[in-house]
mmCIF file of C-alpha atoms in Angstrom:
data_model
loop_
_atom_site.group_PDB
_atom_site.id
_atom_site.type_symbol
_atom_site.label_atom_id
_atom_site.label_comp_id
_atom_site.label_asym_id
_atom_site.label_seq_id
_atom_site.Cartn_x
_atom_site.Cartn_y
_atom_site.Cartn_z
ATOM 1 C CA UNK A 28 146.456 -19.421 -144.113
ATOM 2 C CA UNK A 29 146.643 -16.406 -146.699
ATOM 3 C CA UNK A 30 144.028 -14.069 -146.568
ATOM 4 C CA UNK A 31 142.351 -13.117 -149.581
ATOM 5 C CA UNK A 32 140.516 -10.001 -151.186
ATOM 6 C CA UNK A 33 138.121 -10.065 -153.714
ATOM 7 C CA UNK A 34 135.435 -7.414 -154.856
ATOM 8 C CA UNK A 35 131.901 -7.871 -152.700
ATOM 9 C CA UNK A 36 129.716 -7.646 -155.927
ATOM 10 C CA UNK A 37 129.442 -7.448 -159.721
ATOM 11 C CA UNK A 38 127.283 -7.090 -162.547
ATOM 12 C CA UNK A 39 127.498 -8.277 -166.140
ATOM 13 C CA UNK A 40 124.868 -9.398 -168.684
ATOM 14 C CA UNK A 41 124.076 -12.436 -170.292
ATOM 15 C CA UNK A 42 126.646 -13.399 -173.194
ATOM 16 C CA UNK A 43 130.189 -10.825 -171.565
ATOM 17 C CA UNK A 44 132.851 -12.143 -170.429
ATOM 18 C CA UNK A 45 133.705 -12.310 -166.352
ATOM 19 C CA UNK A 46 136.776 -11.859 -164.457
ATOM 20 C CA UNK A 47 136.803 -11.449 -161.141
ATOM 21 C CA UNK A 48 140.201 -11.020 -159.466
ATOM 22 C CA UNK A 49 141.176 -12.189 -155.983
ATOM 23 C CA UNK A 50 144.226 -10.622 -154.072
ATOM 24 C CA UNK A 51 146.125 -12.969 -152.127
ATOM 25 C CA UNK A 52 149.432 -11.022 -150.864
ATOM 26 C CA UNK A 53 150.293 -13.654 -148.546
ATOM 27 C CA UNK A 54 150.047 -16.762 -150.427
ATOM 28 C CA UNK A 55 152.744 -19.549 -149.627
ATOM 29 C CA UNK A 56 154.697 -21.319 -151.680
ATOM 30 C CA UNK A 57 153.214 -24.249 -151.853
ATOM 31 C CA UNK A 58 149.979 -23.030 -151.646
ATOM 32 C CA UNK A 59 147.088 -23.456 -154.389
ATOM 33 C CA UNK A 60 144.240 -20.949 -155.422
ATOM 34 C CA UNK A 61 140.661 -22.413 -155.367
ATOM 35 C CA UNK A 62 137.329 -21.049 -156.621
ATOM 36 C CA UNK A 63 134.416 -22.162 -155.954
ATOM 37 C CA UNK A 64 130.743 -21.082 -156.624
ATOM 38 C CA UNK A 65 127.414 -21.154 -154.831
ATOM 39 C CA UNK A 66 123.958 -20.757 -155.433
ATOM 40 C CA UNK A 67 121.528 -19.814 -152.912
ATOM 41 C CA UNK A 68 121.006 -22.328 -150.452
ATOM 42 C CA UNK A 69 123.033 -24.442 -152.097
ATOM 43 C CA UNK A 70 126.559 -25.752 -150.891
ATOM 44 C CA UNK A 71 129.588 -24.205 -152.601
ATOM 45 C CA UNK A 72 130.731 -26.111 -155.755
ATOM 46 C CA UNK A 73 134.450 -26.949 -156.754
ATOM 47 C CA UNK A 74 134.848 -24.738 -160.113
ATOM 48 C CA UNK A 75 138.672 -24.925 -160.879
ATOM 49 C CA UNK A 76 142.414 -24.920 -159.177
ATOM 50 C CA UNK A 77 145.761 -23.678 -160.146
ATOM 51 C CA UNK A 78 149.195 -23.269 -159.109
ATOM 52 C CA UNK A 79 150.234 -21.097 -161.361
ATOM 53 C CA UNK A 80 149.921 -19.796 -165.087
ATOM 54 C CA UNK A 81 146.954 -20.529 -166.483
ATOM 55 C CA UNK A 82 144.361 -23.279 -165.856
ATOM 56 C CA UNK A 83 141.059 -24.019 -168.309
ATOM 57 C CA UNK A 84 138.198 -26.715 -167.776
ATOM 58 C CA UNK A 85 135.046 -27.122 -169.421
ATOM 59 C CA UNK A 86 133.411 -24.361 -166.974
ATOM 60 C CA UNK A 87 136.139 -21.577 -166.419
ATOM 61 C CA UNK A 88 139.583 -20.410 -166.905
ATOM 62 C CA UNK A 89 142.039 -19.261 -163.652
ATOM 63 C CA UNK A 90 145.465 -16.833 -164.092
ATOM 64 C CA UNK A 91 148.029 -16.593 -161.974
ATOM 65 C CA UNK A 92 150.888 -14.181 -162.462
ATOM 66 C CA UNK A 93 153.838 -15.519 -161.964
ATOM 67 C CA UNK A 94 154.112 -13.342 -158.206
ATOM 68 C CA UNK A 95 151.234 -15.226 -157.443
ATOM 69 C CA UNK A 96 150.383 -12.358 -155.374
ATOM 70 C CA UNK A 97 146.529 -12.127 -157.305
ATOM 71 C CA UNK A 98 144.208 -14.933 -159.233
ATOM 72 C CA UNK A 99 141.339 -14.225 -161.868
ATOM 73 C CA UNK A 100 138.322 -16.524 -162.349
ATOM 74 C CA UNK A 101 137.518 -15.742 -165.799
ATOM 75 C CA UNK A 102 134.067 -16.963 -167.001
ATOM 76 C CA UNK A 103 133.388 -16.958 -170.401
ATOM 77 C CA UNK A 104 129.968 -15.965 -171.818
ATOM 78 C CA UNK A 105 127.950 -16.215 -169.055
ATOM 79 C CA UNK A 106 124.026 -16.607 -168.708
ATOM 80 C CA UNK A 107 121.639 -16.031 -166.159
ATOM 81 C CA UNK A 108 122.326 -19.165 -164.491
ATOM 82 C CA UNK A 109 126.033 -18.306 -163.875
ATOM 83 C CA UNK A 110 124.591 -15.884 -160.660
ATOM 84 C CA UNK A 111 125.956 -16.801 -157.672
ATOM 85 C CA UNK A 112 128.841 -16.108 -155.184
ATOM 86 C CA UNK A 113 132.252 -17.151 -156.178
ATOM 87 C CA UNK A 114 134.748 -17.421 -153.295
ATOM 88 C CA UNK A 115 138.662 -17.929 -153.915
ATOM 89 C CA UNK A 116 140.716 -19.566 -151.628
ATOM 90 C CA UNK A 117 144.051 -20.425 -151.204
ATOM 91 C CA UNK A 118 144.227 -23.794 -149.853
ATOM 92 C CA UNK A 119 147.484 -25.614 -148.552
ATOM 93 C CA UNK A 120 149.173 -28.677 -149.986
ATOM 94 C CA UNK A 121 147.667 -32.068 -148.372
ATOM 95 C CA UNK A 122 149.585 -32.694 -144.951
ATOM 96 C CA UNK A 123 148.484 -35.430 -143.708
ATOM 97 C CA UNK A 124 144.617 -35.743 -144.372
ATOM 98 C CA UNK A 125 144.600 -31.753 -142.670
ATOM 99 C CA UNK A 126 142.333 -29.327 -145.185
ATOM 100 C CA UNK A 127 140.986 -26.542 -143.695
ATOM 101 C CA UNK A 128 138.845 -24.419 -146.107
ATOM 102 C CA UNK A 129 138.575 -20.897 -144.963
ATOM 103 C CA UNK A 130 136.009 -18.696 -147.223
ATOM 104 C CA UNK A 131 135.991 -14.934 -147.418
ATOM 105 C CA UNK A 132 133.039 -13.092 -148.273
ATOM 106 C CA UNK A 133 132.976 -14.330 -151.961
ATOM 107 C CA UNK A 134 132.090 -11.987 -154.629
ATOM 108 C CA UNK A 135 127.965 -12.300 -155.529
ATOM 109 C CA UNK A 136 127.597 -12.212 -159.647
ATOM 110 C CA UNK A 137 124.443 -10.765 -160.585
ATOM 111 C CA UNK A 138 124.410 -11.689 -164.500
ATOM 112 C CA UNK A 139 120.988 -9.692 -165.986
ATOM 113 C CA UNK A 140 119.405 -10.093 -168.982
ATOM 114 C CA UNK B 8 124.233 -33.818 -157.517
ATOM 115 C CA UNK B 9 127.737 -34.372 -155.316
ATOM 116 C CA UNK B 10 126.978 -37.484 -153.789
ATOM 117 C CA UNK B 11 127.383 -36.253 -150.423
ATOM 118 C CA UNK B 12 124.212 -36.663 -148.466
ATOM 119 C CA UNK B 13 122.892 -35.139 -145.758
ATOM 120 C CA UNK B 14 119.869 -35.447 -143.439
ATOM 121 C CA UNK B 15 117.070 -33.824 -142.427
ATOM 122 C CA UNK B 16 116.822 -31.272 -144.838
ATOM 123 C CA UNK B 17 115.000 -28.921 -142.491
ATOM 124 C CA UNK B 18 115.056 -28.682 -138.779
ATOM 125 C CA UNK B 19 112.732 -26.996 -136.184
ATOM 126 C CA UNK B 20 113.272 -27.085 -132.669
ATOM 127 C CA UNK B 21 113.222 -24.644 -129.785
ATOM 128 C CA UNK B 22 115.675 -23.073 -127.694
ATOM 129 C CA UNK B 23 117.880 -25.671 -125.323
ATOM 130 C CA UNK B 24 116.781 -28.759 -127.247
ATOM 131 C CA UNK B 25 119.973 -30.852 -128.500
ATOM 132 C CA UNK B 26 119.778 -32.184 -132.561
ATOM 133 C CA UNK B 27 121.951 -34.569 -134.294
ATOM 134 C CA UNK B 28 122.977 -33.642 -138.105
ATOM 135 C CA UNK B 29 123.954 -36.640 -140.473
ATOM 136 C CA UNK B 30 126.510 -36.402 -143.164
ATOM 137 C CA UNK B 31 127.289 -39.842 -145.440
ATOM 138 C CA UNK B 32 130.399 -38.864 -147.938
ATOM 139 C CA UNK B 33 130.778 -39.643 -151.164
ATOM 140 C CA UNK B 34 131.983 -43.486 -151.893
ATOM 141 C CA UNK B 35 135.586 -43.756 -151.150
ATOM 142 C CA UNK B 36 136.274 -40.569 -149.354
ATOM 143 C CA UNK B 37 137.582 -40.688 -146.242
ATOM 144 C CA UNK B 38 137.342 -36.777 -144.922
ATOM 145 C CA UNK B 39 134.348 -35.250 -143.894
ATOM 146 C CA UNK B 40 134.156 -31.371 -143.233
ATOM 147 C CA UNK B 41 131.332 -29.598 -141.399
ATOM 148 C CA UNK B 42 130.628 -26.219 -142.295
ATOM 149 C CA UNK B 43 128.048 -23.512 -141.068
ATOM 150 C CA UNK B 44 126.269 -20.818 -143.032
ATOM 151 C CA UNK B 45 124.263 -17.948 -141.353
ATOM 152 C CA UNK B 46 123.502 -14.369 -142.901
ATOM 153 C CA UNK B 47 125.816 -12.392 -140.901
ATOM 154 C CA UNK B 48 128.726 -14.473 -140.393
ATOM 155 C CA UNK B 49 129.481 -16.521 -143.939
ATOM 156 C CA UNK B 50 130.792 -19.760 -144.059
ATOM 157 C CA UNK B 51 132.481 -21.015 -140.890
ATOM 158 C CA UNK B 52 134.221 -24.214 -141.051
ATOM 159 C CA UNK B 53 133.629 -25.998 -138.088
ATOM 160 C CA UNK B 54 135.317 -28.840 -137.806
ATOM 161 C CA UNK B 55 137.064 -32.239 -139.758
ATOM 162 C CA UNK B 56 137.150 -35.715 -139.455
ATOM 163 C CA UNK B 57 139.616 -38.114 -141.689
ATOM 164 C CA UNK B 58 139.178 -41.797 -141.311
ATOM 165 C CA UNK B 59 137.564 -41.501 -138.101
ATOM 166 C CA UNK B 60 139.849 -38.986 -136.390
ATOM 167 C CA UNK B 61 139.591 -35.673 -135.854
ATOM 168 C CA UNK B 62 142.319 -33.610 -137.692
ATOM 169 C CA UNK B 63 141.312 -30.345 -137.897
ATOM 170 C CA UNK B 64 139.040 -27.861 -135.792
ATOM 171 C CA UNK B 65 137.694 -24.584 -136.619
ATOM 172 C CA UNK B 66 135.432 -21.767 -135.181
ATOM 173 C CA UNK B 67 132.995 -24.734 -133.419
ATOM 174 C CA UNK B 68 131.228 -24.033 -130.113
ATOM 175 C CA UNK B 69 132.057 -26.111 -127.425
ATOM 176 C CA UNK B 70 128.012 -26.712 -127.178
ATOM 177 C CA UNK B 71 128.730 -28.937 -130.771
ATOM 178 C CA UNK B 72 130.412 -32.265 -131.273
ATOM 179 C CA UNK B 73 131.051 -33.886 -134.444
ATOM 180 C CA UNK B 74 132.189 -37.614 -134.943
ATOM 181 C CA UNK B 75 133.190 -40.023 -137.971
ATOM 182 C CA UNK B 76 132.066 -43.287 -137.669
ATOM 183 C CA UNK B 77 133.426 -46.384 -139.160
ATOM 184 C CA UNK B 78 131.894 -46.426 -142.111
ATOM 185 C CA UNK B 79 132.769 -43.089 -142.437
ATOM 186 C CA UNK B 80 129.617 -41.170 -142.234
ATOM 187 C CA UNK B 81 129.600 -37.989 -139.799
ATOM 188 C CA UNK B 82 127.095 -36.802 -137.497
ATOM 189 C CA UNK B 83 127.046 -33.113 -136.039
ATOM 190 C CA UNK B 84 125.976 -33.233 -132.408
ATOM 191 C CA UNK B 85 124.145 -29.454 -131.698
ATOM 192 C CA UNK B 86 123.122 -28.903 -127.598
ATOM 193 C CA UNK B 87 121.597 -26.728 -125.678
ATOM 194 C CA UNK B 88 120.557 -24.774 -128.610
ATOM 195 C CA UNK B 89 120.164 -20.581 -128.934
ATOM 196 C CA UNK B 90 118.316 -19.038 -131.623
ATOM 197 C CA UNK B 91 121.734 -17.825 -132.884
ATOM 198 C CA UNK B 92 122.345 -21.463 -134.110
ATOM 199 C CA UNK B 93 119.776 -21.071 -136.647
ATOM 200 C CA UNK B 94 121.493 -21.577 -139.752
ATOM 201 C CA UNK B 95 122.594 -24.054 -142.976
ATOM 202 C CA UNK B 96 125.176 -26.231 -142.093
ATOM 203 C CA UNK B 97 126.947 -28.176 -144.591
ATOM 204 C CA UNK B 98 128.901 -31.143 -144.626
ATOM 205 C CA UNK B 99 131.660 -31.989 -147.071
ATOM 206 C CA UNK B 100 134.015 -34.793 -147.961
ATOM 207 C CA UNK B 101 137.014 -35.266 -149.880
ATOM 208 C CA UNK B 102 139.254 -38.224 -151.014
ATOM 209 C CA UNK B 103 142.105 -36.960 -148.514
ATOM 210 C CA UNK B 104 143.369 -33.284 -147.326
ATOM 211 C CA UNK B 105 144.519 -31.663 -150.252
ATOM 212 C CA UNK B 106 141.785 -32.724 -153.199
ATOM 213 C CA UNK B 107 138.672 -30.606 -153.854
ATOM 214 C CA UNK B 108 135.809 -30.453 -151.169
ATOM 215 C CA UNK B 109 132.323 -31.786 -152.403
ATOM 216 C CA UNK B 110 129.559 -30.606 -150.673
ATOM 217 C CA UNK B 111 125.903 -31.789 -149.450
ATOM 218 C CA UNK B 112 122.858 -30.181 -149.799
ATOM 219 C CA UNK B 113 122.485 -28.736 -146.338
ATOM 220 C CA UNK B 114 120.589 -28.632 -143.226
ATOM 221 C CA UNK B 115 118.592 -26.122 -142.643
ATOM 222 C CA UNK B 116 118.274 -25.342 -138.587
ATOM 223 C CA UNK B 117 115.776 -23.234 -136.901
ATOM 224 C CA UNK B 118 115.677 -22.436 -133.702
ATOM 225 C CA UNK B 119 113.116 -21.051 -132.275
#
């Protein structure tokens, strides 16, 4: 499974744009880039997937060059509820019913007022 | 809310006492995931069941046991406990392999 690299921390304030970029040098070829985010003692929730190009649902928007090499989770116009830890992942194509998550050390959002 | 559940919420026992974590997935999933959280190492997946079989394992002690039963809910066997098990352990189910992981609330374990 490909290792990934993302920044330990950021900070932003309520109503900025967020990206935070993962690095993911290894990534297969078949292989998809996760995110998800968690709140303090809270399990991790599914915020969006891609393969490649660009991705956008109701919560976030995902880039992937086309190297696929790197990922950013770009969250627009965020509020105080928006800190948490995001974690990316790159997560293999189903084989049968194997999915093995693997999460780094995510990146903790601190979003201030 | 995910619709995966998980029970107890909390947990207190003392050193060398066995516990039994339960996981029920979220109607019509058939994999269930079990994941531990604890300050200093992250989160450590542990081990997963699909349809009743075990498919894949991770970093899990060979003091823990998991199993899926028929109707698909999970239980996370935990023996001879050290106060290094103290931690949230999750459980998680998906449709198949490949779709997005839904997790529970949590179970929070404290050894003591």
């Amino acid at each position: 499974l490909a290792k990934t690299t993302q920044p330990i921390s950021m900070d932003s304030y309520e109503g900025q744009e967020v990206n935070i970029t993962c690095s993911h040098n290894n990534i297969a070829t078949n292989d998809y880039i996760t995110w998800y985010q968690q709140f303090p003692s809270q399990g991790p929730r599914f915020i969006i997937q891609g393969y490649k190009t660009k991705v956008t649902n109701e919560v976030a928007s995902l880039f992937i060059p086309a190297d696929r090499k790197s990922s950013t989770l770009s969250l627009p116009r965020v509020s105080l509820s928006d800190t948490a830890v995001y974690y990316c992942l790159v997560v293999p194509p189903f084989s049968g019913g194997y999915n093995k998550l693997i999460f780094g050390a995510g990146t903790r959002l601190a979003v201030h007022p | 809310d995910s619709g995966v559940t998980q029970t107890p919420k909390h947990l207190i026992t003392a050193t060398g006492q066995r516990v039994t974590l339960r996981c029920s997935p979220r109607s019509g999933d058939l994999s269930v995931y079990w994941y531990q959280q604890s300050l200093d190492q992250g989160l450590q997946f542990l081990i997963q069941y699909y349809n009743g079989e075990e498919r894949a394992k991770g970093n899990i002690l060979e003091r823990f046991s998991a199993q899926q039963f028929p109707d698909l809910h999970s239980e996370l066997n935990l023996s001879s406990l050290e106060l290094g098990d103290s931690a949230l352990y999750f459980c998680a189910s998906s449709q198949g392999g490949q779709e997005t992981q839904y997790f529970g609330p949590g179970t929070r374990l404290l050894v003591l």
